[in-house]
PDB file of N, CA and C in Angstrom:
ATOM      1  N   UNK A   1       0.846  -1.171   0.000  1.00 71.00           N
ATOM      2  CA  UNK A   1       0.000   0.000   0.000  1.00 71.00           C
ATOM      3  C   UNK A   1       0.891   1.234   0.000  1.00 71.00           C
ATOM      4  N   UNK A   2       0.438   2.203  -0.717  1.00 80.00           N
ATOM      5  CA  UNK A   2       1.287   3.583  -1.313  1.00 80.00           C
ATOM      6  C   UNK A   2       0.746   4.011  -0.119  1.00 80.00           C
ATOM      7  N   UNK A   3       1.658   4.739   0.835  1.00 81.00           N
ATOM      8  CA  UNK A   3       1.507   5.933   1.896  1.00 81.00           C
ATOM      9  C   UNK A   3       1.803   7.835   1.455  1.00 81.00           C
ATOM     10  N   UNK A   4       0.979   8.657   1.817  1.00 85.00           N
ATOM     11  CA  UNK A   4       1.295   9.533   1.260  1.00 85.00           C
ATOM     12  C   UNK A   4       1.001  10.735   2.466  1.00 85.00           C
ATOM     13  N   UNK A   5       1.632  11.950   3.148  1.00 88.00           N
ATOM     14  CA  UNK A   5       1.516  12.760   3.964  1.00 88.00           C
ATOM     15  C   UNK A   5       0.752  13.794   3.479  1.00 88.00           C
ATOM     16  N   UNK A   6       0.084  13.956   4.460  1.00 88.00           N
ATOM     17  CA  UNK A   6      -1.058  15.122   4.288  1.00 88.00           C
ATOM     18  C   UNK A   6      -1.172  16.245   5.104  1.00 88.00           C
ATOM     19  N   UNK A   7      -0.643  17.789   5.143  1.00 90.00           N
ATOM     20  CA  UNK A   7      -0.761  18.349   6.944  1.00 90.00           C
ATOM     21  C   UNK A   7      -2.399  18.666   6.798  1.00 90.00           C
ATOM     22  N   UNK A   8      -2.766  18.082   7.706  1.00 91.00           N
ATOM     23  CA  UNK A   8      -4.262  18.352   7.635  1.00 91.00           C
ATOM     24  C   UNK A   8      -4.613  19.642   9.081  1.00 91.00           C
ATOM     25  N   UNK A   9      -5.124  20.685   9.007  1.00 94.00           N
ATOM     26  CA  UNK A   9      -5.477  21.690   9.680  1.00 94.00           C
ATOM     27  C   UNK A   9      -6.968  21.070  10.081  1.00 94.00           C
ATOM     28  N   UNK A  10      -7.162  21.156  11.689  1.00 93.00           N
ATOM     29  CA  UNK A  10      -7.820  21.318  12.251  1.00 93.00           C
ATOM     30  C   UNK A  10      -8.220  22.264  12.969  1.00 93.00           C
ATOM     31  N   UNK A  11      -9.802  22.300  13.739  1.00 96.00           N
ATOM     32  CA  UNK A  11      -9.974  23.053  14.528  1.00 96.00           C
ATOM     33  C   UNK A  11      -9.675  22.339  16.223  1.00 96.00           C
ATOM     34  N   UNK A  12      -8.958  23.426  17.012  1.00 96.00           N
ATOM     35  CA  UNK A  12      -7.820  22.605  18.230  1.00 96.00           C
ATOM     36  C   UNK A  12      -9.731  22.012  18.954  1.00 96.00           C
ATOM     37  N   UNK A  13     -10.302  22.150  18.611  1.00 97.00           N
ATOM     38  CA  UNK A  13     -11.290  21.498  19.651  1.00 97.00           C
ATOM     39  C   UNK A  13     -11.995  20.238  19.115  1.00 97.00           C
ATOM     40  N   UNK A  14     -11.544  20.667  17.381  1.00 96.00           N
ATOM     41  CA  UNK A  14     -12.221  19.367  17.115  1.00 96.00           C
ATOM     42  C   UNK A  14     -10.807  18.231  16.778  1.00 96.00           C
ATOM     43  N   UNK A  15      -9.604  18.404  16.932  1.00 96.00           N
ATOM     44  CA  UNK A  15      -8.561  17.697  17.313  1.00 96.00           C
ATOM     45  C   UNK A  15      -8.452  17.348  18.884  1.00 96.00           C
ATOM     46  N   UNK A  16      -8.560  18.129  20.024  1.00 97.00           N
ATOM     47  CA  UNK A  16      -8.914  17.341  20.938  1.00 97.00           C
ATOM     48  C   UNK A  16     -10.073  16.172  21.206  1.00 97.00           C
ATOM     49  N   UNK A  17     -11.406  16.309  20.443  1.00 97.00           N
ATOM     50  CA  UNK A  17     -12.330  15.419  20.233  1.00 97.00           C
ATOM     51  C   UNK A  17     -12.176  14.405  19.699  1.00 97.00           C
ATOM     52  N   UNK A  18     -11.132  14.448  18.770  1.00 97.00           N
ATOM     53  CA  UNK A  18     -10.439  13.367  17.865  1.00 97.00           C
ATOM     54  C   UNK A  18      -9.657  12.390  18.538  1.00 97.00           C
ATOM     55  N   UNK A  19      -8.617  13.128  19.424  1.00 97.00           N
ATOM     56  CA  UNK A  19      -7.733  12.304  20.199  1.00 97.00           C
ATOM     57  C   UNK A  19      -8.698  11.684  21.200  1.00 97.00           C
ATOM     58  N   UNK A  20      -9.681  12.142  21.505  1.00 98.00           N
ATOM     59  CA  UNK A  20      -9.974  11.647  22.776  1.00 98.00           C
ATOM     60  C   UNK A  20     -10.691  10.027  22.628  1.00 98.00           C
ATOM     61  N   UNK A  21     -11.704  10.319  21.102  1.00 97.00           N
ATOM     62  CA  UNK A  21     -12.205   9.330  20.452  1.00 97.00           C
ATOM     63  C   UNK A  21     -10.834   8.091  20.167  1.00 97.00           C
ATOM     64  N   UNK A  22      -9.993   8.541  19.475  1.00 97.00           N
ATOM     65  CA  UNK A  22      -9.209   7.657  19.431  1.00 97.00           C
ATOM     66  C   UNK A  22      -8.584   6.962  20.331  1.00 97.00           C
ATOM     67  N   UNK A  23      -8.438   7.603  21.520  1.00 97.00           N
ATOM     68  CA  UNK A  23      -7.851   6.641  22.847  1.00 97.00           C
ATOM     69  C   UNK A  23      -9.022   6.144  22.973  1.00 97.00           C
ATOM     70  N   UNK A  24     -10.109   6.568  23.502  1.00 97.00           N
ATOM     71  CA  UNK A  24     -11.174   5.811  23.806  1.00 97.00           C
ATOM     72  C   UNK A  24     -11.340   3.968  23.103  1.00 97.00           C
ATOM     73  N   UNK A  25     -11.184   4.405  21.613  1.00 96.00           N
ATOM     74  CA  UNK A  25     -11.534   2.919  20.616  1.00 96.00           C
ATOM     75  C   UNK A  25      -9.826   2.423  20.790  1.00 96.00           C
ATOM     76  N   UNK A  26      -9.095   2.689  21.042  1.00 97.00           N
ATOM     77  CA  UNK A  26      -7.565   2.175  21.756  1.00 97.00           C
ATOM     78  C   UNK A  26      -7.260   2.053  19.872  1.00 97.00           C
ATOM     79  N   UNK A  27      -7.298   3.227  19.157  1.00 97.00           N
ATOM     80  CA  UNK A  27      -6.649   3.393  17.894  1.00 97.00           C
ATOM     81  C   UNK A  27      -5.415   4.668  18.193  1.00 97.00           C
ATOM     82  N   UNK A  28      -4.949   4.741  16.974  1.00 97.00           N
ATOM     83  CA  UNK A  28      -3.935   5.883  16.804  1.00 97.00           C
ATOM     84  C   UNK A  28      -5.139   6.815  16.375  1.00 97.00           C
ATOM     85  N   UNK A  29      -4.353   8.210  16.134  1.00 96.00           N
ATOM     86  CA  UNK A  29      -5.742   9.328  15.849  1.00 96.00           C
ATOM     87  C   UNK A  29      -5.354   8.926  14.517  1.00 96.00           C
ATOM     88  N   UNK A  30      -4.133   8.732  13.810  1.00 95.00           N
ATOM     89  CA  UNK A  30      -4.342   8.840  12.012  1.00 95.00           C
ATOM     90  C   UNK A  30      -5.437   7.477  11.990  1.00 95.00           C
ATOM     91  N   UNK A  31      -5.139   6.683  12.231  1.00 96.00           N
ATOM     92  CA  UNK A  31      -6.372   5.257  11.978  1.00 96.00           C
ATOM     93  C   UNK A  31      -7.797   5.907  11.711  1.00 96.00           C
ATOM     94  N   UNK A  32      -7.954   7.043  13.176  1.00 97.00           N
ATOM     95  CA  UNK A  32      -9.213   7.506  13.078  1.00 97.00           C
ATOM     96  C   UNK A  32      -9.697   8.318  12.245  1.00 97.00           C
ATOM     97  N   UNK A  33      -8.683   9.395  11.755  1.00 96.00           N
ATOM     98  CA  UNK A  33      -9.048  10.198  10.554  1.00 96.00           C
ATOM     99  C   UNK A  33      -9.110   8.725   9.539  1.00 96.00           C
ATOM    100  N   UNK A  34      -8.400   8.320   9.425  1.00 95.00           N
ATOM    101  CA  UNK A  34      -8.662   8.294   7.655  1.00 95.00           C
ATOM    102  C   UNK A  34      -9.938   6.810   7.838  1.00 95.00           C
ATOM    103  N   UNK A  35     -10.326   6.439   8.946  1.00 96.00           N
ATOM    104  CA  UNK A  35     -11.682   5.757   8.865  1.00 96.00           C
ATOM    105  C   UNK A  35     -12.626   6.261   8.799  1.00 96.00           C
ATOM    106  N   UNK A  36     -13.052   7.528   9.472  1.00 96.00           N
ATOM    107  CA  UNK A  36     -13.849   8.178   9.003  1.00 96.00           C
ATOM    108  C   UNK A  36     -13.730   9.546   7.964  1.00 96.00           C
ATOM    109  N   UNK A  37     -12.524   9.446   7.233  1.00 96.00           N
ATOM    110  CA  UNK A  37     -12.528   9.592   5.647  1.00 96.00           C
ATOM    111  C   UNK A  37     -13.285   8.900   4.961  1.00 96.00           C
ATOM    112  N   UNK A  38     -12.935   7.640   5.166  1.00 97.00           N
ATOM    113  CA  UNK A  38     -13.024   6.428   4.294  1.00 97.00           C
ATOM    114  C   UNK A  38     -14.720   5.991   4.263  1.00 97.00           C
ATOM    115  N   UNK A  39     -15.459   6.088   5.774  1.00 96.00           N
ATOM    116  CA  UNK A  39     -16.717   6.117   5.767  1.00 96.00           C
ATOM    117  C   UNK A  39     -17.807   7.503   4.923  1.00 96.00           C
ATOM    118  N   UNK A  40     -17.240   8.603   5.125  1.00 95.00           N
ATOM    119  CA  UNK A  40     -17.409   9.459   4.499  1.00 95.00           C
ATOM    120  C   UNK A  40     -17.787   9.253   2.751  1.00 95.00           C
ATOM    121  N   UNK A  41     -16.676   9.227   2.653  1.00 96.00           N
ATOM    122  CA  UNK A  41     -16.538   8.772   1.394  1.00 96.00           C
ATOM    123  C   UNK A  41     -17.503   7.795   0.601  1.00 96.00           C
ATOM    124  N   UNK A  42     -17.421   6.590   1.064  1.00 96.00           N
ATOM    125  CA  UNK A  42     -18.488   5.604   1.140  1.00 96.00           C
ATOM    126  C   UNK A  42     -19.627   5.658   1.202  1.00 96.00           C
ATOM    127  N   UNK A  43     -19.847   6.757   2.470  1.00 93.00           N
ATOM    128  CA  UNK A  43     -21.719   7.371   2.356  1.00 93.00           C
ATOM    129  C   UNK A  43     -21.766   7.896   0.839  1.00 93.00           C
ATOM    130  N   UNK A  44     -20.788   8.752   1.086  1.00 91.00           N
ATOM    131  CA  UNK A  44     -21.264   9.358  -0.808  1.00 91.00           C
ATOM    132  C   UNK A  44     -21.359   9.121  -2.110  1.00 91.00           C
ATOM    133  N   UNK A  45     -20.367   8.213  -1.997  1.00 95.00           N
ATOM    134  CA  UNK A  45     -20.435   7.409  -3.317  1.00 95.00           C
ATOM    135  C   UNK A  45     -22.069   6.319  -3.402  1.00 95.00           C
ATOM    136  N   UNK A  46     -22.104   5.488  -1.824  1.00 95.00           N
ATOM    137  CA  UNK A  46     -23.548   5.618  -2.115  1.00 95.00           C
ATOM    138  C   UNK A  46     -24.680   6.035  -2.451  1.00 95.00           C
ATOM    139  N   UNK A  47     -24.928   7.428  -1.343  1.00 90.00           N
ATOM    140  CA  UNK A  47     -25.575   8.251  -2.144  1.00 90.00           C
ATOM    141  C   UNK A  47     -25.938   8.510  -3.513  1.00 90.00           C
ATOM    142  N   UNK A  48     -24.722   8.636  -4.406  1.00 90.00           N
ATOM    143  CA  UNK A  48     -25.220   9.239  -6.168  1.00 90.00           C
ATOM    144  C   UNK A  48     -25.107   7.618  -6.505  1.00 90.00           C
ATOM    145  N   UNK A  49     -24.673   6.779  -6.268  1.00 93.00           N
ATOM    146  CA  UNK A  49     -25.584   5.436  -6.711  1.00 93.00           C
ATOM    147  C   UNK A  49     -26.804   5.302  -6.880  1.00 93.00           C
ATOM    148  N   UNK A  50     -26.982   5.561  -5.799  1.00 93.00           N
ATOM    149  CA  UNK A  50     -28.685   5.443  -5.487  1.00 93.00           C
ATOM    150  C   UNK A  50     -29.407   6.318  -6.624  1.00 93.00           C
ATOM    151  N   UNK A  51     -28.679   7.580  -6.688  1.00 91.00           N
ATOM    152  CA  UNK A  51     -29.153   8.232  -7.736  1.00 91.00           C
ATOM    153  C   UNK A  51     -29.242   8.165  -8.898  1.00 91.00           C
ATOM    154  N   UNK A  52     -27.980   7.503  -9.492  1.00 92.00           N
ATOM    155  CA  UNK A  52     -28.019   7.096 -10.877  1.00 92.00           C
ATOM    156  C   UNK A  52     -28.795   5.861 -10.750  1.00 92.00           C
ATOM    157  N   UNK A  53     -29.390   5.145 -10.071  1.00 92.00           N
ATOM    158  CA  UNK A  53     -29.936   4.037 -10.215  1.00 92.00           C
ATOM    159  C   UNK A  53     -31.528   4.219 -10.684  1.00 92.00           C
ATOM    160  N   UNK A  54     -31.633   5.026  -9.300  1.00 90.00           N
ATOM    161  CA  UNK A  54     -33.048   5.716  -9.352  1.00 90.00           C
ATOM    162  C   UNK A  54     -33.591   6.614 -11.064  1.00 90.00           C
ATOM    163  N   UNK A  55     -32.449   7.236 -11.816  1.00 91.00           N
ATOM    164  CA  UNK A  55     -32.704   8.368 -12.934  1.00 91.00           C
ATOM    165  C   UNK A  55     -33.067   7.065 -13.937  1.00 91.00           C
ATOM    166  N   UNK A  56     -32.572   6.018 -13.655  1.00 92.00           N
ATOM    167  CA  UNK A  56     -32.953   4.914 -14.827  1.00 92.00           C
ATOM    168  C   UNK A  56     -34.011   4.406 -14.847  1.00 92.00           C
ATOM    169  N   UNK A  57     -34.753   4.091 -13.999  1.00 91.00           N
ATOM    170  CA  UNK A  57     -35.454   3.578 -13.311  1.00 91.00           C
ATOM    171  C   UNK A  57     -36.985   4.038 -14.164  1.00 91.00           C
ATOM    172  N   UNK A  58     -38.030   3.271 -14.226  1.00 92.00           N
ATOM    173  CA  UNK A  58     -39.019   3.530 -15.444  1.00 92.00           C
ATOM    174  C   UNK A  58     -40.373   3.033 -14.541  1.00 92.00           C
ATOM    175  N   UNK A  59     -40.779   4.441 -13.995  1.00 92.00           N
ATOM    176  CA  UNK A  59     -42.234   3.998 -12.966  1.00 92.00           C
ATOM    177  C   UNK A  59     -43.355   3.339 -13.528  1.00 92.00           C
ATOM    178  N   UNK A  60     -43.572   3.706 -14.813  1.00 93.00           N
ATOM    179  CA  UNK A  60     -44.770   2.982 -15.197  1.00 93.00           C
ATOM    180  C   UNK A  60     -44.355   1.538 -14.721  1.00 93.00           C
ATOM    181  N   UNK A  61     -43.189   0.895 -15.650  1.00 93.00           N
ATOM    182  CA  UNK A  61     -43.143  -0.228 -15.736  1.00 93.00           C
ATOM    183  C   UNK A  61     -43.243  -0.882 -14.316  1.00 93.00           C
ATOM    184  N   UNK A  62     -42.844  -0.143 -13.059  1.00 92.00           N
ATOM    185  CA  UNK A  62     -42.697  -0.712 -12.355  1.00 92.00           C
ATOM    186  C   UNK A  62     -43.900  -0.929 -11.173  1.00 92.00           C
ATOM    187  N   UNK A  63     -44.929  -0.206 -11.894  1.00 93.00           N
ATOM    188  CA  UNK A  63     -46.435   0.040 -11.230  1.00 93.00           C
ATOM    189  C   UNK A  63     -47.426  -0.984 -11.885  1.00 93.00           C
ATOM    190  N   UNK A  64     -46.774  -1.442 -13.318  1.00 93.00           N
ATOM    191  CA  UNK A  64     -47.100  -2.194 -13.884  1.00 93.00           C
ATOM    192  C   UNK A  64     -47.313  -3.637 -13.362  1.00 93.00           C
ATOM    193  N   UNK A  65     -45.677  -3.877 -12.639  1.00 92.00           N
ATOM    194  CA  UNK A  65     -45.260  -5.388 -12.206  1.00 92.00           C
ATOM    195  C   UNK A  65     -46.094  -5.233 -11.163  1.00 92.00           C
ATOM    196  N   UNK A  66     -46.011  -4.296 -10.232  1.00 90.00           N
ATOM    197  CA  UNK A  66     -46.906  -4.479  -8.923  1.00 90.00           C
ATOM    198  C   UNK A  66     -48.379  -4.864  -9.176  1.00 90.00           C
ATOM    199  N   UNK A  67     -49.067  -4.143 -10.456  1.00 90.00           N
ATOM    200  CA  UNK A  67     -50.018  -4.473 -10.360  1.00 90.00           C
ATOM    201  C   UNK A  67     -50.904  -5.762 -10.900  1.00 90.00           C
ATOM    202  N   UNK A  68     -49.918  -6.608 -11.414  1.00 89.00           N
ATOM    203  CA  UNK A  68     -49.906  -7.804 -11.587  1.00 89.00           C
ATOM    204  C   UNK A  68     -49.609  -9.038 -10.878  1.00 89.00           C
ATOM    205  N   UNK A  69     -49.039  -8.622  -9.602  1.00 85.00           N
ATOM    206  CA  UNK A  69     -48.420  -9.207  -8.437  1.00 85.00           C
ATOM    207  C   UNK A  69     -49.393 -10.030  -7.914  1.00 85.00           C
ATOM    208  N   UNK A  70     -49.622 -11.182  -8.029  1.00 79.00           N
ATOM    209  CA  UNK A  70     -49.991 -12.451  -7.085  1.00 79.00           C
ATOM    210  C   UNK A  70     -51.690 -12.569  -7.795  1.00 79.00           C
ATOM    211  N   UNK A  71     -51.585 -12.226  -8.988  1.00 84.00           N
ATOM    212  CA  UNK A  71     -52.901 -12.027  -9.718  1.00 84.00           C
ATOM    213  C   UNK A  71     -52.781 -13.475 -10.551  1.00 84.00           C
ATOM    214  N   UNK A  72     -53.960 -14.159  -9.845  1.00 82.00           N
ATOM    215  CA  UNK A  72     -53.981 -15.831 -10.545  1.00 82.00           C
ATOM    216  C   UNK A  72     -53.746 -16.404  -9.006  1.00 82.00           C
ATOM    217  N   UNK A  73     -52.860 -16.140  -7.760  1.00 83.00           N
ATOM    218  CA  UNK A  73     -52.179 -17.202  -7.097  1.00 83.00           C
ATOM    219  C   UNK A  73     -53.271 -16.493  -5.987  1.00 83.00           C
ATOM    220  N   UNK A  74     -53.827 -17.979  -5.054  1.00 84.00           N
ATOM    221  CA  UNK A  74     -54.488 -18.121  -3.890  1.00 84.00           C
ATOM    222  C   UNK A  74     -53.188 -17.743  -3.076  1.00 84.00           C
ATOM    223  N   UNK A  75     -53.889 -16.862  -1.846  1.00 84.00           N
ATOM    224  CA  UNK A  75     -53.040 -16.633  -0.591  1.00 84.00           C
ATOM    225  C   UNK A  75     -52.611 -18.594  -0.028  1.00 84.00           C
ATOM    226  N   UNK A  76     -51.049 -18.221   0.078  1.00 86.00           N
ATOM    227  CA  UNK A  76     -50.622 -19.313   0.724  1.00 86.00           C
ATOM    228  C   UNK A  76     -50.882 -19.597   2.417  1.00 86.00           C
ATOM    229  N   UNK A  77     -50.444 -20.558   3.039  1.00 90.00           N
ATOM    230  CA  UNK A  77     -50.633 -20.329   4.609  1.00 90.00           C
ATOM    231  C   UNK A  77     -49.678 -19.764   4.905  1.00 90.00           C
ATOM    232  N   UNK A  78     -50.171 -18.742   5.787  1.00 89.00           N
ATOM    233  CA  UNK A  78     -48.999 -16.949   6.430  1.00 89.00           C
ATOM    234  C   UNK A  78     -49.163 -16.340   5.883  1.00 89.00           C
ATOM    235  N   UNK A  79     -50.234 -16.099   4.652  1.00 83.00           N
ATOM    236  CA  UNK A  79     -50.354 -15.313   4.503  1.00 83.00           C
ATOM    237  C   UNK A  79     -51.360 -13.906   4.937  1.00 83.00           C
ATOM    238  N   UNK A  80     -51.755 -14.367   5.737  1.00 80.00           N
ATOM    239  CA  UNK A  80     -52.787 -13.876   6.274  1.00 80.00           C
ATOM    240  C   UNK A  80     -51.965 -12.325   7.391  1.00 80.00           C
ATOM    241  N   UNK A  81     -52.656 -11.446   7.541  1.00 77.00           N
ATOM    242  CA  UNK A  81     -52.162 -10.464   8.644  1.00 77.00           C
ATOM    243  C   UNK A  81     -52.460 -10.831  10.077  1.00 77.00           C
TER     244      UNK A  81
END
């Protein structure tokens, strides 16, 4: 794995919050930055997934399938509320 230095500027209160978190989970503080980089990150790239998934996505058709859903088939047993 390529390592690369970063001076990253904080605010001193939200670097004391940092250290404190990090002793707490018995990590180093860099572990802790760059995990919640890394989660960060991750939320977001999810995020516009979701989005490009969603822009494709074709409602009729899919109001369509629902409304064809279990049309012909008797309720099984459990099915009941």
């Amino acid at each position: 794995m390529r390592k690369s230095n970063f001076a990253l500027r904080l605010q001193p209160s939200l670097l004391d919050e940092a250290r404190k978190v990090a002793e707490a989970e018995g990590v180093a503080l860099n572990q802790l930055i760059n995990v919640a980089v890394a989660e960060k990150l991750s939320a977001l790239r999810t995020e516009s997934y979701f989005q490009e998934r969603a822009g494709r996505g074709d409602i009729a058709k899919a109001l369509d399938i629902l409304a064809r859903a279990g049309k012909g088939k008797p309720p099984m047993p459990g099915d009941e509320l």
